[in-house]
Coordinates of C-alpha atoms and ligand atoms in Angstrom, one line a residue:
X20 CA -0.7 27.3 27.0
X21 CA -3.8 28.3 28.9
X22 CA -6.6 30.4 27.9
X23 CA -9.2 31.8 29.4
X24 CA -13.1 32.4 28.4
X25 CA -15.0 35.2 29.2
X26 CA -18.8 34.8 29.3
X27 CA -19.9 38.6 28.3
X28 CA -23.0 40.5 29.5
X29 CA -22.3 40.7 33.8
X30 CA -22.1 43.7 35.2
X31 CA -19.2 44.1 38.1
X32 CA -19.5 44.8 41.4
X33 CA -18.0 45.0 44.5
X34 CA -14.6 46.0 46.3
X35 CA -11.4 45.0 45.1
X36 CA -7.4 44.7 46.7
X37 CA -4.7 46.1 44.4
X38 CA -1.4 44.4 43.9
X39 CA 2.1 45.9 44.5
X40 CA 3.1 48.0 40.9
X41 CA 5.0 45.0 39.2
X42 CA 7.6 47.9 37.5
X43 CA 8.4 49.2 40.4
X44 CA 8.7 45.9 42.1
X45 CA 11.0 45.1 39.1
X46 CA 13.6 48.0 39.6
X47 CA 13.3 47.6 43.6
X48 CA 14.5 44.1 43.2
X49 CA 17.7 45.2 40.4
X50 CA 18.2 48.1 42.7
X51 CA 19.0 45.7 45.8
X52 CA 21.8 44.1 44.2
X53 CA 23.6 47.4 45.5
X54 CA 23.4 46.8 49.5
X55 CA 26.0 45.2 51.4
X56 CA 23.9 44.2 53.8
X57 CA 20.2 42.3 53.6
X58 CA 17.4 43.8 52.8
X59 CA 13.5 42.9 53.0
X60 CA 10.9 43.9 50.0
X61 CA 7.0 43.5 50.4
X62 CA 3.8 44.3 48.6
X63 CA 5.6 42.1 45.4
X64 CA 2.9 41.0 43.2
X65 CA 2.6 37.1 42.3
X66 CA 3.5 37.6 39.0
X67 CA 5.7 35.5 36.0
X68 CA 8.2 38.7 35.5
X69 CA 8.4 38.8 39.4
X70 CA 9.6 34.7 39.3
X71 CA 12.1 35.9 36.2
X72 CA 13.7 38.7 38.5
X73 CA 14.3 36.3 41.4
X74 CA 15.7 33.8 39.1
X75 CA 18.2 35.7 37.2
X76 CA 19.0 36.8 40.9
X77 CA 19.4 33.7 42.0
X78 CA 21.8 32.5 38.9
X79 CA 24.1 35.3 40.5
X80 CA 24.0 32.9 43.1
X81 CA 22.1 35.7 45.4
X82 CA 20.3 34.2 48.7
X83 CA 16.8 35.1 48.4
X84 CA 14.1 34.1 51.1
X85 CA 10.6 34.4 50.4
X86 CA 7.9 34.1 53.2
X87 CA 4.2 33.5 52.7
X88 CA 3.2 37.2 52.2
X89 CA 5.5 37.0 49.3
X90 CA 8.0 39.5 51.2
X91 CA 11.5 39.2 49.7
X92 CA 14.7 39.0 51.5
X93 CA 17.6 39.4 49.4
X94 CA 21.2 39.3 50.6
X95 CA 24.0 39.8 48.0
X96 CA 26.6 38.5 50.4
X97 CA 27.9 35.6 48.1
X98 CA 26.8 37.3 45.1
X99 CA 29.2 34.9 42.5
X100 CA 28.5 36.0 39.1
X101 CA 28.1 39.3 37.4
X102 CA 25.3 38.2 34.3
X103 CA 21.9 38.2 32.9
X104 CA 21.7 35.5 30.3
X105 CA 19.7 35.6 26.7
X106 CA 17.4 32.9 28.4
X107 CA 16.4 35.2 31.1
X108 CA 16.2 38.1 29.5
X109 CA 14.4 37.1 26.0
X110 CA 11.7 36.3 28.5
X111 CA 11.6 39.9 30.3
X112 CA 13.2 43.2 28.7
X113 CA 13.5 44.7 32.3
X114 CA 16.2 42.3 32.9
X115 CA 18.3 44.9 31.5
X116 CA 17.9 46.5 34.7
X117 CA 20.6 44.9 36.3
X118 CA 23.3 46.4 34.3
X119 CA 23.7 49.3 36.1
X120 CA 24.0 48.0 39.6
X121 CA 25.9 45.7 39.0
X122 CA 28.1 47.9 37.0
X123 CA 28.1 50.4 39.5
X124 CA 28.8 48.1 42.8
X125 CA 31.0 44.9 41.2
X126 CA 32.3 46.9 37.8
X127 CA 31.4 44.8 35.9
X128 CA 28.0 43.2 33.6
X129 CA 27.7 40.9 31.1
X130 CA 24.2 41.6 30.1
X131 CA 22.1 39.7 27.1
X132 CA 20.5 42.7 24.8
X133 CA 16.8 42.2 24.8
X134 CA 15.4 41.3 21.7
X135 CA 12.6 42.6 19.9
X136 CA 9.7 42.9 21.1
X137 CA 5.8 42.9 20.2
X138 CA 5.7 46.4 21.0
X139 CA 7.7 47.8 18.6
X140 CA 11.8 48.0 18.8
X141 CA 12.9 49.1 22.0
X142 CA 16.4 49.8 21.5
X143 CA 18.9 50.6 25.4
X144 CA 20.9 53.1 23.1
X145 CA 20.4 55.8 25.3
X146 CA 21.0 53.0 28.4
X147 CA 24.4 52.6 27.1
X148 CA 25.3 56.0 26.0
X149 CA 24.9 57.2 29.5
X150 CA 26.7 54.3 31.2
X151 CA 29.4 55.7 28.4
X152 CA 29.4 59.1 29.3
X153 CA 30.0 57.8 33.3
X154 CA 33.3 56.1 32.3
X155 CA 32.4 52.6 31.3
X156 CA 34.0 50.5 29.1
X157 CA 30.6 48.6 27.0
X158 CA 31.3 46.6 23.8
X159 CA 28.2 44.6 22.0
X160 CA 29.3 41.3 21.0
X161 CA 27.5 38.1 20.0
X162 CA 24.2 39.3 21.4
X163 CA 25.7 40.3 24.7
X164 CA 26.2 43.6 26.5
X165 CA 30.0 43.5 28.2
X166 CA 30.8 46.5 30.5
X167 CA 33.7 47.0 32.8
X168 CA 34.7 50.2 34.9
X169 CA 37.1 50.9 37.7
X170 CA 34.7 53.3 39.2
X171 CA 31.8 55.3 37.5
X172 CA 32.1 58.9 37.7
X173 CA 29.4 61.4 38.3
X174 CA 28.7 63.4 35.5
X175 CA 25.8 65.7 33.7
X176 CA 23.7 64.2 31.6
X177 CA 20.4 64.7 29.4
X178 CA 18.8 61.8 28.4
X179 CA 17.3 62.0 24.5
X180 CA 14.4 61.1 24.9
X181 CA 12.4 60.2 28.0
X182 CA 13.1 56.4 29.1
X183 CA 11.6 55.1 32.1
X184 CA 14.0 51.8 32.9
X185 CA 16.7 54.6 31.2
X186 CA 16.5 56.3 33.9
X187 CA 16.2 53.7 36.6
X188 CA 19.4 52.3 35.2
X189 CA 21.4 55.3 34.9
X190 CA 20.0 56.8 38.6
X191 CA 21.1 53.3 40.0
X192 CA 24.6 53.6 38.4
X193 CA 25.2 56.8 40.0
X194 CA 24.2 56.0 43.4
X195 CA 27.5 54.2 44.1
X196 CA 29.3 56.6 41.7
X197 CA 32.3 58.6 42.4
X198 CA 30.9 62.7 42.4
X199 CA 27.2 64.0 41.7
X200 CA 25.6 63.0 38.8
X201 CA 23.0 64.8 37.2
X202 CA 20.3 63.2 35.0
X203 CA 18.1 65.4 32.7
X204 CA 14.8 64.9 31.4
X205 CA 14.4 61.9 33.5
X206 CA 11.9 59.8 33.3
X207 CA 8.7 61.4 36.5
X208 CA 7.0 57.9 36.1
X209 CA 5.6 57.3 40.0
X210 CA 7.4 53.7 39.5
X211 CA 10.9 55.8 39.3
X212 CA 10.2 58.0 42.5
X213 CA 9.9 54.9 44.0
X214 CA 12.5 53.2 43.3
X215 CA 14.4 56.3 44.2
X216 CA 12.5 56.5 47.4
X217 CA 13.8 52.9 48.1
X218 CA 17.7 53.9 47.1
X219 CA 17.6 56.9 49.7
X220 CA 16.6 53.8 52.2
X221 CA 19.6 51.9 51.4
X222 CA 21.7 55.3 52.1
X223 CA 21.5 56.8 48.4
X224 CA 21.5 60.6 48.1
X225 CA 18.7 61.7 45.5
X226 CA 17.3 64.9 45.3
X227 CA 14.9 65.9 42.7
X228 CA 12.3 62.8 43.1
X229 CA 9.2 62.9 40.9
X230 CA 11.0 65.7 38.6
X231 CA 12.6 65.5 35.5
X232 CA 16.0 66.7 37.1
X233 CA 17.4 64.0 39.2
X234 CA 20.4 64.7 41.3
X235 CA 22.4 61.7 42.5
X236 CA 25.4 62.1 44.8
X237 CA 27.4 59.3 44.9
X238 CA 28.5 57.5 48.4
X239 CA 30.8 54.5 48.4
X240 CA 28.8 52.0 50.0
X241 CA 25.4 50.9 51.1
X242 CA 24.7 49.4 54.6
X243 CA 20.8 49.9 55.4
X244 CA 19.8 48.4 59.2
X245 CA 16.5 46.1 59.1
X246 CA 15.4 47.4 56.0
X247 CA 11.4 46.6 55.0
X248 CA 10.3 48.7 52.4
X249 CA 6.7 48.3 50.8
X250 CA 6.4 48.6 46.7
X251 CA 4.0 51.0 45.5
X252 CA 0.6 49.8 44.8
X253 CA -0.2 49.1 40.9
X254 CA -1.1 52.2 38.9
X255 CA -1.8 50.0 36.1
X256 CA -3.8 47.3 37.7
X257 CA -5.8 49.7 39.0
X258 CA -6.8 51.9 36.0
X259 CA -7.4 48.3 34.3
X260 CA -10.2 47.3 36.8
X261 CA -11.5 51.1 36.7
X262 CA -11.9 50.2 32.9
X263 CA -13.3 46.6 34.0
X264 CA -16.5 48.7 35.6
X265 CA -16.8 51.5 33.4
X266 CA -17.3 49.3 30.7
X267 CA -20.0 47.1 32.1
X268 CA -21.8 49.9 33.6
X269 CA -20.7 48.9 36.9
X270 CA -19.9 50.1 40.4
X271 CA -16.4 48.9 42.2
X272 CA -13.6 50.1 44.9
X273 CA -10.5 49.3 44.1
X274 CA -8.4 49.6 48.4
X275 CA -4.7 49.8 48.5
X276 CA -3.8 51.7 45.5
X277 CA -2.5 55.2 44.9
X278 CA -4.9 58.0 43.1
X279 CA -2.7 60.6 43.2
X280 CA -0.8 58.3 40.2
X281 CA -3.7 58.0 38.4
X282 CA -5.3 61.4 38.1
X283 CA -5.3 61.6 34.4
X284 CA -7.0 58.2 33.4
X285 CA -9.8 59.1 36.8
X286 CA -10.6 62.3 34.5
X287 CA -10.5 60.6 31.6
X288 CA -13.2 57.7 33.0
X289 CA -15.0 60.7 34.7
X290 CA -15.1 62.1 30.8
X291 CA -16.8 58.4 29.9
X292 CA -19.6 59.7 32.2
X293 CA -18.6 57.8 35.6
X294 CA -18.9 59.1 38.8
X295 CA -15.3 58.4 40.7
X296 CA -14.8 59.5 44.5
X297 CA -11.2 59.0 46.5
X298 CA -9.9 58.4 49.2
X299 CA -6.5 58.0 50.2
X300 CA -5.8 54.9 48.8
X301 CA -8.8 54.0 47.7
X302 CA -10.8 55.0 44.4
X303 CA -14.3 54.0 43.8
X304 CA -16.7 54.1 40.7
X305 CA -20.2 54.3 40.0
X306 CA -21.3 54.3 35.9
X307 CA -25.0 53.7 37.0
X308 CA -25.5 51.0 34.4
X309 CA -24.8 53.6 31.2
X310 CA -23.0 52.7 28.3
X311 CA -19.6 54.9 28.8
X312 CA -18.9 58.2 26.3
X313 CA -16.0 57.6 23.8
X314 CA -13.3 59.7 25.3
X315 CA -9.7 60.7 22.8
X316 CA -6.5 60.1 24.4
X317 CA -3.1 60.5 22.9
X318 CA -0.3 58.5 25.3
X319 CA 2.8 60.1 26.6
X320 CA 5.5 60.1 29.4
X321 CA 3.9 60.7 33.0
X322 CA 2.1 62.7 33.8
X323 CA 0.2 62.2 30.2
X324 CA -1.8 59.4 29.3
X325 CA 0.0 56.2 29.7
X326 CA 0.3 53.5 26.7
X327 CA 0.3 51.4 29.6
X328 CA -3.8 52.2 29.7
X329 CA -4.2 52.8 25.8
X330 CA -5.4 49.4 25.2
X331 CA -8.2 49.3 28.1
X332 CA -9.3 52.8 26.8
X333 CA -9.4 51.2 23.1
X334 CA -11.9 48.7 24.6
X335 CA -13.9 50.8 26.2
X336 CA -14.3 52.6 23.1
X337 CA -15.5 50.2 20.8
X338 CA -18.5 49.7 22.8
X339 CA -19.2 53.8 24.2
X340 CA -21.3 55.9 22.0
X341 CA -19.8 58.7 20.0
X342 CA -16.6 58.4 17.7
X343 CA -13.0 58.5 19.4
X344 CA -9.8 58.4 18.3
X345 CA -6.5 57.6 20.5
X346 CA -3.1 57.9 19.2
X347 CA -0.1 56.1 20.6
X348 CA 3.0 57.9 20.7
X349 CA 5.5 56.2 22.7
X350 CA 5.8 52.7 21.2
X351 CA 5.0 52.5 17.4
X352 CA 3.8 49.4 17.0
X353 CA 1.3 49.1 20.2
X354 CA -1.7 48.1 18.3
X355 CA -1.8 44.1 18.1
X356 CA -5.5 44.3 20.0
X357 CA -7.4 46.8 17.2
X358 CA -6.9 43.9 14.9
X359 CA -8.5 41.2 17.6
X360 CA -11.2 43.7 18.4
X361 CA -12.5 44.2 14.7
X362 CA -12.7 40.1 14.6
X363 CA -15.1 40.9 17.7
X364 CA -17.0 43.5 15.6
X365 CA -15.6 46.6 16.6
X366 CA -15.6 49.5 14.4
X367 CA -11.8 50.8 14.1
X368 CA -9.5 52.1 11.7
X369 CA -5.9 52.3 11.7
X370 CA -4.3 55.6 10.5
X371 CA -0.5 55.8 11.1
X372 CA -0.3 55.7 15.2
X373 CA -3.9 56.9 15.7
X374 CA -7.1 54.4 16.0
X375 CA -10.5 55.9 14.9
X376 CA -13.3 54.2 16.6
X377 CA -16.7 54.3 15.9
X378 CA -18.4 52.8 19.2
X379 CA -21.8 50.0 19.0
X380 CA -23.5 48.8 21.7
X381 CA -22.2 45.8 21.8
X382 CA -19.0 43.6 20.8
X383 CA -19.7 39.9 19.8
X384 CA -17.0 36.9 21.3
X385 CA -14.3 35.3 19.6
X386 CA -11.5 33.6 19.9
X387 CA -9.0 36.2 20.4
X388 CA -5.1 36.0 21.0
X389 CA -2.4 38.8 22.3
X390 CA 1.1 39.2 21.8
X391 CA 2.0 41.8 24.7
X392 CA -0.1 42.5 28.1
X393 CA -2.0 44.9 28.1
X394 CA -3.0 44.1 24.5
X395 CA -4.0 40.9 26.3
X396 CA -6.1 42.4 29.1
X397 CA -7.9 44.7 26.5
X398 CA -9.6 41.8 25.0
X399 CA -10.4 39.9 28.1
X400 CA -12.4 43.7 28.9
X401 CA -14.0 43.1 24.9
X402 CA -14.7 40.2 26.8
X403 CA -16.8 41.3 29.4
X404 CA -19.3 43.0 27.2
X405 CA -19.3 40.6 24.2
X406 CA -22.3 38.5 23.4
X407 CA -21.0 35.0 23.6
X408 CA -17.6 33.2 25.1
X409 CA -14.4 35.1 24.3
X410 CA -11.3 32.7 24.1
X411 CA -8.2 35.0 25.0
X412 CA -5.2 32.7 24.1
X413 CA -1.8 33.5 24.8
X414 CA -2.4 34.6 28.4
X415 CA 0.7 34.2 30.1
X416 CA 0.9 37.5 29.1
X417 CA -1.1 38.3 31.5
X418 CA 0.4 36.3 33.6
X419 CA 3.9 38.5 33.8
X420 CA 1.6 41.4 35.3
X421 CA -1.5 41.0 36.1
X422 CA -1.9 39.1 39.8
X423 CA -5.1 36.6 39.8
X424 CA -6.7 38.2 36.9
X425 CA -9.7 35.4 36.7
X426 CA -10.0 35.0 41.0
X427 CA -10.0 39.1 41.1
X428 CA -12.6 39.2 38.0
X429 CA -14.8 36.9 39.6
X430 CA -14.8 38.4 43.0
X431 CA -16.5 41.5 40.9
X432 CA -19.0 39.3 39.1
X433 CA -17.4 38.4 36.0
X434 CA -18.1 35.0 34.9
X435 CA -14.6 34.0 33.2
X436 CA -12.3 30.7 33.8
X437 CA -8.8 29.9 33.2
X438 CA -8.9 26.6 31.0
X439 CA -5.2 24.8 30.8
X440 CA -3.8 23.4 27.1
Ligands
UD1_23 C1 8.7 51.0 30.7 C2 7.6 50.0 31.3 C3 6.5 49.7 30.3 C4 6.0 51.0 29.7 C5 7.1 52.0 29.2 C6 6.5 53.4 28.8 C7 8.9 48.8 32.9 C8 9.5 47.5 33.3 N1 8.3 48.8 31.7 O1 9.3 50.3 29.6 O2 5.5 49.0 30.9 O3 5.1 50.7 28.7 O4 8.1 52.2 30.3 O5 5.9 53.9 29.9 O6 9.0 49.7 33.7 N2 13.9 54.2 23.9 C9 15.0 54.4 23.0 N3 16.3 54.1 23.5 C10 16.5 53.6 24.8 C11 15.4 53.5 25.6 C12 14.1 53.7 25.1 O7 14.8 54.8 21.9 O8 17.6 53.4 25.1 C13 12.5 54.5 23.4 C14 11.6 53.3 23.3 O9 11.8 52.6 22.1 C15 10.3 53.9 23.4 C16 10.5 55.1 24.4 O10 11.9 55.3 24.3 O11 9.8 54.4 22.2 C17 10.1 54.9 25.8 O12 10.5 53.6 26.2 P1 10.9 53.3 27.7 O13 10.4 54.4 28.6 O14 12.4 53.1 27.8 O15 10.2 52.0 28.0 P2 10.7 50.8 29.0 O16 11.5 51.4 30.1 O17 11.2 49.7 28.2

């Protein structure tokens, strides 16, 4: 397994290319498995989960071509069989994401349930209830999802709690459905419009994009023309890089990305004392070489503070003056990196789901290790401002979604290197 080591103390700067949002990309690829005809993706990030999508593709015996800008073709023509197996999906939980087309298109799925996962349980209850409600036939056996239905049926349904690959599933099931399906308290996650966004391409009929209503009228087949549709640029990416520079006391722009999806962590950084101006799709920020403010964040569904960013926000933390405390409410257990941080001398306590941080100046390096991603790119931040050389192992972690991580680091001054096992 590689690692990599991060030689604290550089400040970054310079300008910076964002990658295509890898869970959008993600539900864009599951969502193509319901054309008829071929259709072409771009902006897909180089990533692990992105080489796990094509191949779980491809063992449906789906023609995929792939040029040199990474653009996708995918053509479903001799699609063969209708399954996700346990060795796919154990590696990536959003394989689950191809349960609804392909329920929804071929009527049937045969879907391995994902199984636990660093983060805390993340059960597809509600994935299954809904596909339930729409007429299917699902039974749970020996580790495997089986569904069958003649044809789903539109129908009105509100979600229990707010799921975002829920709702990606459920809107793509209804998209070849039989009547209008209604989904309440839908997911608002920018990676859902878009994937919507892309349905309507292939001839979809959603109304109620970037709400929590969604309205899904079904049509009986899909036949998009010369169809090229660019993935969303990273939300996530982005806010990590933001973090990257606030925490050194740097100064960055970060071109191709989207700030409109990232309003809430750019006031939250702007609350750590940097100075952030925007462009279309470009953000840049200044921190004038000061240590950052602590800043409290509780996560929630968009447009709240994502858990997506809690762990970057945790690093910043442990080194900004003042006392913070950031409380996680959408996975339970999404704290694996307080425990890494503390071995790097960060002051943090654990209270139920809330962290209380006491910030120092400075962390010292260690040999750290991560059991989910962004726990992962967290410490490789405690990195960039420890004394010393921090060993993050584990990072193929990063790997499944973060494009380049060491080559884009660099670029910005950061003086880290990927070492292979
Ligand atoms: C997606 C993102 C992930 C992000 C998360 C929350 C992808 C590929 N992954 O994950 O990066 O951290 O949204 O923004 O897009 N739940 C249930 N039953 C269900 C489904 C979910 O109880 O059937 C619960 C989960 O345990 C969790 C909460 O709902 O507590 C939200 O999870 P969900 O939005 O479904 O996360 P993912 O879609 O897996």
């Amino acid at each position: 397994m590689d690692k990599l080591i991060i030689t604290g103390g550089q400040t970054l700067n310079g300008e910076l290319r964002i990658s295509g949002a890898k869970n959008a990309a993600l539900p864009i690829l599951a969502g193509s498995l319901l054309s008829e005809t071929p259709v072409k993706i771009g902006n897909i990030p180089h990533l692990h989960d992105i080489t796990t999508t094509i191949s779980l593709l491809g063992h449906m015996g789906i023609s995929i071509t792939i040029d040199e800008h990474m653009n996708i073709e995918i053509d479903t023509q001799n699609i063969s069989k209708f399954e996700a197996p346990y060795e796919l999906v154990k590696t990536m939980r959003a394989s689950i994401l191809v349960l609804g087309p392909l329920l929804s298109r071929f009527g049937k799925a045969h879907v391995s349930l994902p199984g636990g996962c660093a983060i805390g349980t993340r059960p597809v209850n509600i994935h299954l209830d809904c596909l339930t409600k729409m007429g299917a036939k699902i039974t749970v056996k020996n580790g495997y999802i089986h569904a069958t239905a003649e044809r789903l049926q539109g129908t009105h349904l509100i979600m229990d709690q707010v799921t975002v690959t829920g709702t990606e599933n459920i809107m793509m099931a209804a998209v070849l459905a039989e009547g209008t399906t209604i989904i309440e308290n839908a997911a608002k996650e920018p990676e859902v419009e878009d994937l919507a966004h892309f349905l309507n391409c292939l001839g979809a009929k959603i109304t109620g994009i970037g709400s929590s209503t969604l309205t899904i009228e079904g049509v009986s087949t899909l036949k998009p023309k010369d169809l090229f549709y660019q993935v969303l640029p990273d939300r996530i990416e982005t806010g990590t890089y933001l973090v990257a520079a606030a925490i050194t006391g740097g100064h960055v722009k970060l071109k191709d990305t989207h700030p409109e999806s990232l309003e809430i962590v750019i006031n939250k950084l702007r609350q750590t004392g940097a100075e952030i101006t925007c462009g279309n799709d470009w953000i840049e920020l200044n921190m004038h070489g000061k240590r950052p403010k602590a800043v409290s964040i509780e996560t929630a569904p968009y447009p709240a503070f994502p858990t997506d960013m809690q762990a970057q926000f945790t690093a910043l933390n442990a080194i900004a003056t003042d006392t913070s405390f950031i409380t996680e409410t959408v996975f339970e257990n999404r704290f694996m990196h307080i425990q890494e941080m503390q071995r790097m001398g960060a002051k943090m306590t654990l209270k139920n789901n809330t962290v209380i941080c006491e910030g120092i100046p400075e962390l010292t390096a260690a040999p750290v290790m991560a059991t989910d991603l962004r726990a992962s790119a967290s410490l490789v931040l405690a990195g960039l401002v420890a004394k010393g050389d921090t060993i993050v192992d584990r990072i193929y972690h990063i790997d499944r979604g973060y494009e380049c991580i060491e080559e884009k680091l660099t670029q910005l001054g950061a003086t880290i290197r990927r070492v292979p096992h």
